[in-house]
Coordinates of C-alpha atoms and ligand atoms in Angstrom, one line a residue:
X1 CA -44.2 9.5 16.4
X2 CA -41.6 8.0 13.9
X3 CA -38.3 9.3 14.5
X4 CA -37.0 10.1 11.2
X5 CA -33.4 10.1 11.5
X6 CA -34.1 6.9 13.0
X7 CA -35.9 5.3 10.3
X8 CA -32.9 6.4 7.9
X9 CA -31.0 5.3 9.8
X10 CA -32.5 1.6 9.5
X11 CA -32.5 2.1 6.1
X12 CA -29.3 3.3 5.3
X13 CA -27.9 -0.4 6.8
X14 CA -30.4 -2.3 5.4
X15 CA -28.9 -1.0 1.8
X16 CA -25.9 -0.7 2.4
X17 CA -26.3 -4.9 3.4
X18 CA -27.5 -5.0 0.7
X19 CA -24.7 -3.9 -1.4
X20 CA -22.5 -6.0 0.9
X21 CA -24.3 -8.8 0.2
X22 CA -24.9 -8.6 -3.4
X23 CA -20.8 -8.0 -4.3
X24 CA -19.9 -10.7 -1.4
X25 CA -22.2 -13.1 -1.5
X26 CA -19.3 -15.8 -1.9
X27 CA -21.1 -18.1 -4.8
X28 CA -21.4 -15.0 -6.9
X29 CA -17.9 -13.9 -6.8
X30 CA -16.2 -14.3 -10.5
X31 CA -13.0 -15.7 -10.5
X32 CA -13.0 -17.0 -6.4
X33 CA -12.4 -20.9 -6.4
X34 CA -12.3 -23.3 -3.5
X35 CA -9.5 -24.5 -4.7
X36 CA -5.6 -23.2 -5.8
X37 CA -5.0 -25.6 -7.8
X38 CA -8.6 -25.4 -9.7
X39 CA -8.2 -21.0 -9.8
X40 CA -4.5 -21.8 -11.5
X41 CA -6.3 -23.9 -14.0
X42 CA -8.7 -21.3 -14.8
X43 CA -6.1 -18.3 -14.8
X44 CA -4.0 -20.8 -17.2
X45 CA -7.0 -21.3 -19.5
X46 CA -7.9 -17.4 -19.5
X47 CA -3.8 -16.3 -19.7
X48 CA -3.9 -18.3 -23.3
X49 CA -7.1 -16.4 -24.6
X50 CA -5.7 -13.3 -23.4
X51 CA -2.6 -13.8 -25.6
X52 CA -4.4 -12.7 -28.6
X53 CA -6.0 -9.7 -27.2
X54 CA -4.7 -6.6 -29.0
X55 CA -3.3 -3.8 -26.9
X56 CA -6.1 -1.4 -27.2
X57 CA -8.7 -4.3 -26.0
X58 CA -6.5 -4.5 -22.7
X59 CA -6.8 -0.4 -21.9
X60 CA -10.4 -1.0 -22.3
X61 CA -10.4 -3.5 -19.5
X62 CA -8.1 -1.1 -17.4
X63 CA -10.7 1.8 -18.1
X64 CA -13.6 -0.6 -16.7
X65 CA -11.7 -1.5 -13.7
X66 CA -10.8 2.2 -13.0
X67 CA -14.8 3.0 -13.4
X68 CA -15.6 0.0 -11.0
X69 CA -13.5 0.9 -9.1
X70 CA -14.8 4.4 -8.6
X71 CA -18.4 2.7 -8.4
X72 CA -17.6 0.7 -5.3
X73 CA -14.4 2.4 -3.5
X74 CA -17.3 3.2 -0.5
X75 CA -18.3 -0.3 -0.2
X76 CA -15.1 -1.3 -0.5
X77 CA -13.5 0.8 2.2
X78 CA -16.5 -0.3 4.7
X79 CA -15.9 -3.7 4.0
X80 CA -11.9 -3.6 4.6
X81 CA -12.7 -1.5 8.2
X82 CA -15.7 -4.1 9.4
X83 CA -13.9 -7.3 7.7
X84 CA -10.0 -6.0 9.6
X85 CA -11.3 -3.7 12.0
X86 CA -8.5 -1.5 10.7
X87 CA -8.3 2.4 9.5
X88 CA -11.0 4.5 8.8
X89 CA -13.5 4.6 6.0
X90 CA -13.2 7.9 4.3
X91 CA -9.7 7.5 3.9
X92 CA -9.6 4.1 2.8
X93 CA -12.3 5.8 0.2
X94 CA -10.2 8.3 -0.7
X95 CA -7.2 5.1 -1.5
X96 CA -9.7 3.7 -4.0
X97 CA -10.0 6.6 -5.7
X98 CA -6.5 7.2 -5.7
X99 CA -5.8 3.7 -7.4
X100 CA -8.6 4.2 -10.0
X101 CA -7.6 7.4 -11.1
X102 CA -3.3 7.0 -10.9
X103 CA -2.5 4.0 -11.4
X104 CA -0.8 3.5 -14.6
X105 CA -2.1 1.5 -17.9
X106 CA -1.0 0.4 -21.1
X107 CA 0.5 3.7 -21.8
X108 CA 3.5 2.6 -19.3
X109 CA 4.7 0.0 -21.4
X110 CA 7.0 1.5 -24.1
X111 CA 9.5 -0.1 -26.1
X112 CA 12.9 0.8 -27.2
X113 CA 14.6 0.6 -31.0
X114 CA 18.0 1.0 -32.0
X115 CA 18.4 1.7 -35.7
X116 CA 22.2 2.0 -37.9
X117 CA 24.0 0.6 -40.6
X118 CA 23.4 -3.0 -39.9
X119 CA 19.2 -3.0 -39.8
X120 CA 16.9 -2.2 -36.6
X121 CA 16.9 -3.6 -33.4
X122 CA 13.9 -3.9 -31.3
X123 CA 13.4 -3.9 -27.6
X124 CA 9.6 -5.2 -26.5
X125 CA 8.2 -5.3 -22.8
X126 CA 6.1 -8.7 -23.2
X127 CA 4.3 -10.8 -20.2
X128 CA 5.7 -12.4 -17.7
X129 CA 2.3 -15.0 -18.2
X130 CA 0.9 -15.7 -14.9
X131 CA 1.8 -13.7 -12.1
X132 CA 1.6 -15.1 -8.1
X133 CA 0.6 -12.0 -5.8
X134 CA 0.2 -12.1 -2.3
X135 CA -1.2 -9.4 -0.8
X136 CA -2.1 -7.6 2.9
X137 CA -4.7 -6.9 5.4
X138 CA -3.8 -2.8 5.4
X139 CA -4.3 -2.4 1.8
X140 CA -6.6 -5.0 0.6
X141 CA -8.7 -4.2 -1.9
X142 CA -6.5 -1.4 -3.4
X143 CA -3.4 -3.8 -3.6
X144 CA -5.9 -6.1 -5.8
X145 CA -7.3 -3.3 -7.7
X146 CA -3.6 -1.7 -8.4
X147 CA -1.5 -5.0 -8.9
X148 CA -4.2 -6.2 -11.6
X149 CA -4.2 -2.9 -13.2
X150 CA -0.6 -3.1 -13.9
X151 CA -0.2 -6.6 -14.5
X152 CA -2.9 -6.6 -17.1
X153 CA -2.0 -4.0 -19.0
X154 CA 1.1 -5.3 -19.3
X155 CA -0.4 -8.6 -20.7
X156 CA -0.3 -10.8 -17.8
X157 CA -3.1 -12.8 -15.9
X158 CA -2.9 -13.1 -11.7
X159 CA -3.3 -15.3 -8.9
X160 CA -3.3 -13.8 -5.6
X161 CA -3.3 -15.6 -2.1
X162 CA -5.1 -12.6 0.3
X163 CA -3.9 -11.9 3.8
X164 CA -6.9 -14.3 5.0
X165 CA -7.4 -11.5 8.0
X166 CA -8.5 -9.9 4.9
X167 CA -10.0 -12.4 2.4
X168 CA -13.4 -11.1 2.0
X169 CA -12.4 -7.3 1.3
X170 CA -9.4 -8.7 -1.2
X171 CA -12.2 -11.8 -2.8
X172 CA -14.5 -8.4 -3.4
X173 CA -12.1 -6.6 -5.3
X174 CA -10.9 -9.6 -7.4
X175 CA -14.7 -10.1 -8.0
X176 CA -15.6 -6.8 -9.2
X177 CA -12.0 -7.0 -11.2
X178 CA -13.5 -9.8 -12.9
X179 CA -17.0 -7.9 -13.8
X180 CA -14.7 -5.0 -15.2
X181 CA -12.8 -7.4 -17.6
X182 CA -16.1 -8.7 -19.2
X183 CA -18.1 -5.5 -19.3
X184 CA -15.0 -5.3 -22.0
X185 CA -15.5 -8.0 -23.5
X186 CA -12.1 -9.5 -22.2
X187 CA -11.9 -13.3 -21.1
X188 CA -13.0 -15.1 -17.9
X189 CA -10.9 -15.8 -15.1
X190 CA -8.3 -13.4 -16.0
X191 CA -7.9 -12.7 -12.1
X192 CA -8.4 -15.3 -9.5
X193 CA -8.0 -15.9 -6.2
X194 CA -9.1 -18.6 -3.2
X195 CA -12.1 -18.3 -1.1
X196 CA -9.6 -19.6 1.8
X197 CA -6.3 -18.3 1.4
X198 CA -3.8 -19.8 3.4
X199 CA -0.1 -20.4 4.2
X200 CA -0.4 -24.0 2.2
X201 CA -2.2 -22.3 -0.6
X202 CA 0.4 -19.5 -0.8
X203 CA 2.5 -22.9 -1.5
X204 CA 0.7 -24.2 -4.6
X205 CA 0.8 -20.9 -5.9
X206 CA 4.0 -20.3 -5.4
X207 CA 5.6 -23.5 -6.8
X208 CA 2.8 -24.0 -9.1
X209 CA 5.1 -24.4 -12.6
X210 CA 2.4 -22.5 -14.8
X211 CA 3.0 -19.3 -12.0
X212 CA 6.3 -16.9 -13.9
X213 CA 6.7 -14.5 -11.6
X214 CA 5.8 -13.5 -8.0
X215 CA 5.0 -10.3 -6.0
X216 CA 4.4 -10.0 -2.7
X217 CA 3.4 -7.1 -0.8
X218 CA 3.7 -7.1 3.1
X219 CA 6.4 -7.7 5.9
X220 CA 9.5 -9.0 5.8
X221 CA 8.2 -12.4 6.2
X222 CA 6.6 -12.8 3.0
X223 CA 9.2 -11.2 1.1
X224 CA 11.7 -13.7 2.7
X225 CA 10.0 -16.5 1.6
X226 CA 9.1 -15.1 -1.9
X227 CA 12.8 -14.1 -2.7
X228 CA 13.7 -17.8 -1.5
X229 CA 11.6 -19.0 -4.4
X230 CA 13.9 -19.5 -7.0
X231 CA 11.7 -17.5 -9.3
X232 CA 11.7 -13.9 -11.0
X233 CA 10.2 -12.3 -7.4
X234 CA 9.1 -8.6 -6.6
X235 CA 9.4 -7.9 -2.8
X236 CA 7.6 -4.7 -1.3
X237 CA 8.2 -4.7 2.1
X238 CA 8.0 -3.4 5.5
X239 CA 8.7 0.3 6.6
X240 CA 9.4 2.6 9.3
X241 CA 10.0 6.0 7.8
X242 CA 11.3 8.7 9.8
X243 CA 9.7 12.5 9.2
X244 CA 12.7 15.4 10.0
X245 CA 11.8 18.8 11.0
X246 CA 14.5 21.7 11.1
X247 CA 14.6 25.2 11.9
X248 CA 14.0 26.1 8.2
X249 CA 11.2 24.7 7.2
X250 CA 7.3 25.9 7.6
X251 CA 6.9 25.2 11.0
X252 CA 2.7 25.6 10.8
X253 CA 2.5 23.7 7.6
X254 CA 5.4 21.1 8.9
X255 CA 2.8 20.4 11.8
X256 CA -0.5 19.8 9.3
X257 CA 1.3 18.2 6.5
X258 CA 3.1 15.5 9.3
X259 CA -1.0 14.9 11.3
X260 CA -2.3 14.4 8.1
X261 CA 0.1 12.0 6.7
X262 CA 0.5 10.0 10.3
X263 CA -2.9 9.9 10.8
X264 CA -4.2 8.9 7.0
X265 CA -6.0 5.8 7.4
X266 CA -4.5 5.2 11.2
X267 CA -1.6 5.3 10.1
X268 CA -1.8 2.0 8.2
X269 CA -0.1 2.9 4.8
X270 CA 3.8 1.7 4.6
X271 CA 4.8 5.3 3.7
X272 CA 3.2 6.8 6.8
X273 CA 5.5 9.1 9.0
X274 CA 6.0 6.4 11.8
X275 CA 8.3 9.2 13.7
X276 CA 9.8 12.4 14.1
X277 CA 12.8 13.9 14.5
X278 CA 13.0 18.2 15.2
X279 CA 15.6 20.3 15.8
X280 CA 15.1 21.7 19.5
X281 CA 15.3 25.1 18.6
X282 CA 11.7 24.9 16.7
X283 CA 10.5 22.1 18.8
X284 CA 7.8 23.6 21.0
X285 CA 5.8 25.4 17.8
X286 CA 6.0 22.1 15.9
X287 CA 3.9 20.6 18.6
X288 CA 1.6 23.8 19.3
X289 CA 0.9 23.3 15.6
X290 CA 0.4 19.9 15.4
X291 CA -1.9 20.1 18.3
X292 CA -3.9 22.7 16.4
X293 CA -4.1 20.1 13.4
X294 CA -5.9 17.4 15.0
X295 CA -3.2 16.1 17.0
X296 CA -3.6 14.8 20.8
X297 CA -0.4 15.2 23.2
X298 CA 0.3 12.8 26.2
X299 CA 2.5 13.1 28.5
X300 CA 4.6 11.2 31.2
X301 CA 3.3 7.8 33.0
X302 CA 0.4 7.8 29.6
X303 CA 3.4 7.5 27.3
X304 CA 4.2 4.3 29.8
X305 CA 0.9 3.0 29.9
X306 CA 0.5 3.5 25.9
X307 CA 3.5 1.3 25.6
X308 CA 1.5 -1.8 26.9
X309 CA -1.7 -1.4 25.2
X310 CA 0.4 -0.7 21.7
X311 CA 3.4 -3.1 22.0
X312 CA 3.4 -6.8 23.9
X313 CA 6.4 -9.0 24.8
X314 CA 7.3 -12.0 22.7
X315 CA 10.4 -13.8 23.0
X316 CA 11.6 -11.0 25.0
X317 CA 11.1 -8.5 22.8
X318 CA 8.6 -5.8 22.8
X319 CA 6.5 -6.3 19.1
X320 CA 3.3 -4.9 18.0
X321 CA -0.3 -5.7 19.8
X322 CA -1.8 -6.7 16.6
X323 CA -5.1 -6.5 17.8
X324 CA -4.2 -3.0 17.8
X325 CA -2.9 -2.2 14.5
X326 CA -5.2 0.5 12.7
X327 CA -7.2 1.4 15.0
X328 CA -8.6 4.9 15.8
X329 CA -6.7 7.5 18.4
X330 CA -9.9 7.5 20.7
X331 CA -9.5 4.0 21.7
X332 CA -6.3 4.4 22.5
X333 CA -6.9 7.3 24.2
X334 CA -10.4 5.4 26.3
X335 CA -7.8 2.8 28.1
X336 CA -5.4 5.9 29.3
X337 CA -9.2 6.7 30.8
X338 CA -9.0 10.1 28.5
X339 CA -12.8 11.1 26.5
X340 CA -10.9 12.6 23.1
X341 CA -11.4 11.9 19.2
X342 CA -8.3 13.4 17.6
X343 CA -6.6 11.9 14.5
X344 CA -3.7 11.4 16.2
X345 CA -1.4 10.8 19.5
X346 CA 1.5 12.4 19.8
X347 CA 4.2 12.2 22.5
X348 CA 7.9 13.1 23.4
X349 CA 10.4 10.3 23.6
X350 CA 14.0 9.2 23.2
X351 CA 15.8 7.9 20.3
X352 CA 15.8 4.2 21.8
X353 CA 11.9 3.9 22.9
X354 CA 10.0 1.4 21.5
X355 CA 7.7 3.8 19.5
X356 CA 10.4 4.8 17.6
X357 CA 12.3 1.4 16.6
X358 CA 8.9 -0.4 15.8
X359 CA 6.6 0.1 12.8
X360 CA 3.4 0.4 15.1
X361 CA 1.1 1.4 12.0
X362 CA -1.3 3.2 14.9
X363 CA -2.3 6.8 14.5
X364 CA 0.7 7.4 17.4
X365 CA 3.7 9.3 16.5
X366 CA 6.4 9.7 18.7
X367 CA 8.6 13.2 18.3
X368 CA 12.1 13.2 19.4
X369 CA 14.0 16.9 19.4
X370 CA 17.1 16.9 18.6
X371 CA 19.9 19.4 18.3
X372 CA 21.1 19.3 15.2
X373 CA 20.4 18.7 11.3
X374 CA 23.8 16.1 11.8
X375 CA 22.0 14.6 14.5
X376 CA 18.5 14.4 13.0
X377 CA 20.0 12.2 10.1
X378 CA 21.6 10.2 12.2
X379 CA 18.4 9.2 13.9
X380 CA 16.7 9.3 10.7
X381 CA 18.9 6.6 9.0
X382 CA 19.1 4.2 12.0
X383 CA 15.3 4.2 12.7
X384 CA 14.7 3.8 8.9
X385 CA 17.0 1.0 9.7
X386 CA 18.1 -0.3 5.6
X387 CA 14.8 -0.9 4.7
X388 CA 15.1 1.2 2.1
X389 CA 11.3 2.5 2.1
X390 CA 10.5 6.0 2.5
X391 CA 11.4 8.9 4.7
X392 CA 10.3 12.4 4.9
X393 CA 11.2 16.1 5.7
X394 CA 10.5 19.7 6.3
X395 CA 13.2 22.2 5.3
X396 CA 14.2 24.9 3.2
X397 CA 17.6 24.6 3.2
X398 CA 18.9 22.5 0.0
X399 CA 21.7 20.8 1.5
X400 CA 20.0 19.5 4.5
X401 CA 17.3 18.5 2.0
X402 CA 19.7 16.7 -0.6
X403 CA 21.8 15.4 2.7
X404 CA 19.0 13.3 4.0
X405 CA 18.1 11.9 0.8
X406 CA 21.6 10.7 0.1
X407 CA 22.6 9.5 3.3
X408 CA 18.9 7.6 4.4
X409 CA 18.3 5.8 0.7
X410 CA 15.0 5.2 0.7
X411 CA 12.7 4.4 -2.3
X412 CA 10.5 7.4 -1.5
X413 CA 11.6 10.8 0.2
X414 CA 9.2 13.4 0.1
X415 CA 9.9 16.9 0.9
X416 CA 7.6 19.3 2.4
X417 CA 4.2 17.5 2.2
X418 CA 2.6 15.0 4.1
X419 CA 4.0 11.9 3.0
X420 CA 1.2 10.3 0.6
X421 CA 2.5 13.1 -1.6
X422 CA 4.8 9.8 -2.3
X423 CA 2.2 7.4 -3.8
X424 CA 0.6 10.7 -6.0
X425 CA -2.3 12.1 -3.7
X426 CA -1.2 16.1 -3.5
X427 CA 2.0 15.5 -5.3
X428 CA 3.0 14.7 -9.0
X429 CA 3.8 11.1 -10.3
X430 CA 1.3 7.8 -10.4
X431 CA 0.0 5.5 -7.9
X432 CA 0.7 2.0 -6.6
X433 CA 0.4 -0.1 -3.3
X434 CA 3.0 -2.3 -4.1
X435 CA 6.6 -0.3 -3.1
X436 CA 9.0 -2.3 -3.8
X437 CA 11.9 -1.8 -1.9
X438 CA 14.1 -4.6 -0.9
X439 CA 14.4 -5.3 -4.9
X440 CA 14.5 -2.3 -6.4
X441 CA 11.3 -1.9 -8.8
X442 CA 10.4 0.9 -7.0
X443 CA 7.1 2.3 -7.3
X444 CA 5.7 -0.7 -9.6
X445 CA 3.2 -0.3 -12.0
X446 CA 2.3 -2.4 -15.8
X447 CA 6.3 -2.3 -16.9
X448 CA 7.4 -4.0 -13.6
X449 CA 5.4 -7.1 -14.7
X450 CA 7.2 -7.6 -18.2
X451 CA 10.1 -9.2 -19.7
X452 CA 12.5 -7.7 -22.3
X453 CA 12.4 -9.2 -25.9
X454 CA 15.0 -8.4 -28.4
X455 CA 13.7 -8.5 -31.9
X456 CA 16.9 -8.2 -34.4
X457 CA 16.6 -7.2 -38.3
X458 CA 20.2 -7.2 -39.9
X459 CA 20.8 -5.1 -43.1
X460 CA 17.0 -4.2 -43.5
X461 CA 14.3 -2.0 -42.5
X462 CA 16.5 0.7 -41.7
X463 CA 14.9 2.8 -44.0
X464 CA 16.8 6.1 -44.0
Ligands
LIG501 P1 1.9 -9.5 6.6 O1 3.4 -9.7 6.3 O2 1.4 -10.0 7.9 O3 1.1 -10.2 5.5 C1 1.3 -10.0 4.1 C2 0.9 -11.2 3.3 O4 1.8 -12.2 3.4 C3 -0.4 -11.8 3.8 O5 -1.1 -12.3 2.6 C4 0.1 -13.0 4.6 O6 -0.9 -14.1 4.7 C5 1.3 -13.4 3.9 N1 2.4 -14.1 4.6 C6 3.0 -13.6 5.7 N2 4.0 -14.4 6.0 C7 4.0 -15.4 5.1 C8 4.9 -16.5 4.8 N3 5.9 -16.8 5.6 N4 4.6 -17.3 3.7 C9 3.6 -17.0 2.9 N5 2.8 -15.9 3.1 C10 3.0 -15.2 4.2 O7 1.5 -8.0 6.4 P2 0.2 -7.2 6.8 O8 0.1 -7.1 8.3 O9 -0.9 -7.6 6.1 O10 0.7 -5.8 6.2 C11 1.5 -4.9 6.9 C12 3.0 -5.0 6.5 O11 3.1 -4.9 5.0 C13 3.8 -3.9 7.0 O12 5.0 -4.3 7.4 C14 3.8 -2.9 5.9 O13 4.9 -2.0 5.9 C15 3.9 -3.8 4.7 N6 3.4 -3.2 3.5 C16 4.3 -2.9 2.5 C17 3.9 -2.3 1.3 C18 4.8 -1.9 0.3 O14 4.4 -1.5 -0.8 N7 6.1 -2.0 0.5 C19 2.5 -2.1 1.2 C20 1.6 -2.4 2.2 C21 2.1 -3.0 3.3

């Protein structure tokens, strides 16, 4: 006898190959070139079409991509897991859906007027023209997806150079972008990127003279080398944001709210609560609930052993095991010899341990008590460490709440919910992948990717 669940089984890979295959299958993919210097070309040739599209023909294309997007976000987020082997599929789904349905359109890009005695002044948010993005391997189709949104509806075209740990997932999302732009009736090539991104192509594109601006989303590397450029640059960098707990807060809800965030997606996203900081006092039922929530506690020599399967020595210093990076508790937890499947490790350390100072982006959080709200801060702002990204807490009490905001700087501070409350999941404001950080755009979405044009009438059209 046929074993049914068997036989679906077969058949749910063969189609979901399939779909693979069909959106993939690399001589198909619109707007993919072999060559940089051929996709800048192209992006050049579509950028000068696009200048005559009206406003309302640009939505449409940002309302296809969103519905594409919403199409594919399943085989999207299997393809990022297989192609990375990083994060976890129904989360990564849940991303897609996030960046079709938040990130902002043409709607963002609103211009200013001044009006008096001497005529009417106009402020407009045009294109930058063609916009350079490099993108990474923890967000690669949705950085696609969100960047394009944006930059198109602010009139722009884009090339991106992929993370190549990455390029397939990324070259699938620039594809289907592609599809969405002529389904409405928009030009070709408005998006392209390179079959075979690498550190040389990153080069054309970024001295390429027909490439305006540049974006890059990823470590500090990249953003070093982008703000080195000479060119109009936005840099959305690293993170390592600290989560405090004090006695005031919702100690049960504290505990969910901080598994859910860490562990979203393995704790991939740049926002993710990378460690925590509680006030002694409540220390003990922070971990009880966090345990309740999904959360797996080691203790003693496994914190040591979890040290050399998540970190390895390079010059010296202890950095991340990349081969690591993303991937689920449980195989963490198979090399400590432990049979488990939680969301998420957790474990007690000091201030100085490794787990704290590095941004592991692992589903590992470590949780440091402390005995004060002074002393929390203080931890929080040094293991933030400048970056300026995000950092999180659970309190009730308004000045320890405006404190920590003040004193740690970040870009994103979220209060009482798990931190992807930040990028709009569970809490109010849009999406974006692209945080940017180091120079100060913030949350970018389609006004990030303009430039200001001032239009000047003297003694007319002031009309009251
Ligand atoms: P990564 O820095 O390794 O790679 C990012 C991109 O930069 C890739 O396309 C890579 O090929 C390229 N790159 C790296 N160094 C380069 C150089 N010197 N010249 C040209 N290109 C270079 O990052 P990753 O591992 O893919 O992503 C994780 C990092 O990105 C984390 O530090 C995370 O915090 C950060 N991140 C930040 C944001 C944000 O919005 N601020 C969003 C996602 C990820």
């Amino acid at each position: 006898m046929l074993d049914e669940k068997y036989i679906s089984k077969i058949v749910e890979s063969v189609l979901s190959e399939m779909t693979d295959v069909n959106v993939v299958n690399e001589k198909r993919q619109l707007g993919v070139f072999d060559d940089m210097e051929e996709a800048i070309k192209a992006v050049s040739k579509a950028y000068k079409e696009f200048r005559s599209y009206t406003v309302a023909q640009r939505e449409k294309m940002i309302q296809k991509i969103r519905a594409i997007t919403l199409e594919n976000a399943e085989m999207l987020a299997k393809l990022g897991v297989s192609e990375t082997g990083m994060g976890r599929v129904s989360d990564k789904i849940i991303k897609h859906q996030l960046v079709a349905e938040k990130t902002p359109g043409t709607e963002d890009i609103k211009p200013a007027a001044w009006t008096g005695d001497r005529g009417l002044t106009l402020i407009e948010m045009a294109p930058f023209g063609i916009i350079g993005s490099i993108t990474p391997s923890t967000n690669p189709s949705e950085t696609v997806i969100c960047n394009s949104m944006g930059m198109i509806a602010a009139g722009n075209a884009v090339v991106f150079n992929p993370h190549p740990g990455a390029k397939k997932t990324s070259n699938a999302a620039v594809d289907l972008v592609n599809r969405a732009i002529l389904e409405a009736g928009g030009p070709e090539n408005l998006v392209v990127s390179v079959k075979n991104p690498t550190m040389k192509t990153s080069d054309i594109m970024v001295k390429s003279p027909l490439v305006k601006m540049l974006v890059a989303t990823g470590g500090p590397g990249v953003v070093k080398m982008l703000l080195s450029s000479g060119k109009k640059a936005i840099g959305a960098g690293e993170g390592n944001p600290p989560v405090i707990v004090d006695e005031t807060a919702d100690i049960k809800k504290a505990g969910a709210d901080i598994v859910a965030g860490a562990s979203f997606d393995n704790n991939l996203p740049c926002i993710a609560e990378k460690e925590c900081f509680v006030i002694s006092k409540v220390a003990d039922e922070l971990i009880s609930s966090m345990v309740e929530n999904g959360a797996y506690l080691i203790k003693g020599s496994d914190i040591d052993k979890l040290i050399k399967i998540a970190l390895v020595e390079k010059d010296g210093k202890l950095v991340i095991n990349k081969k690591m990076v993303g991937k689920d508790a449980r195989l963490f937890l198979k090399e400590l010899g432990i049979e488990a499947d939680p969301r998420l490790i957790i474990c007690e350390t000091d201030f100085n341990h490794p787990f704290v100072q590095t941004e592991l982006m692992m589903p590992i959080l470590p949780i440091v008590r402390v005995k004060d709200i002074d002393e929390a801060i203080e931890c929080g702002v040094k293991a933030e460490a400048g970056r300026r990204h995000s950092a999180h807490i659970h309190s009730k009490n308004i000045d320890n709440l405006t404190r920590f905001a003040r004193e740690v700087e970040t870009t994103i501070f979220v209060k009482n919910a798990p931190s992807y409350a930040g990028i709009g999941a569970g809490g109010e404001g849009y999406t974006t992948f692209t945080i940017a950080g180091p120079t100060g755009e913030g949350l970018t979405a389609a006004h990030s990717f303009t430039r200001q044009r001032r239009c000047v009438m003297v003694d007319g059209l002031h009309i009251i």
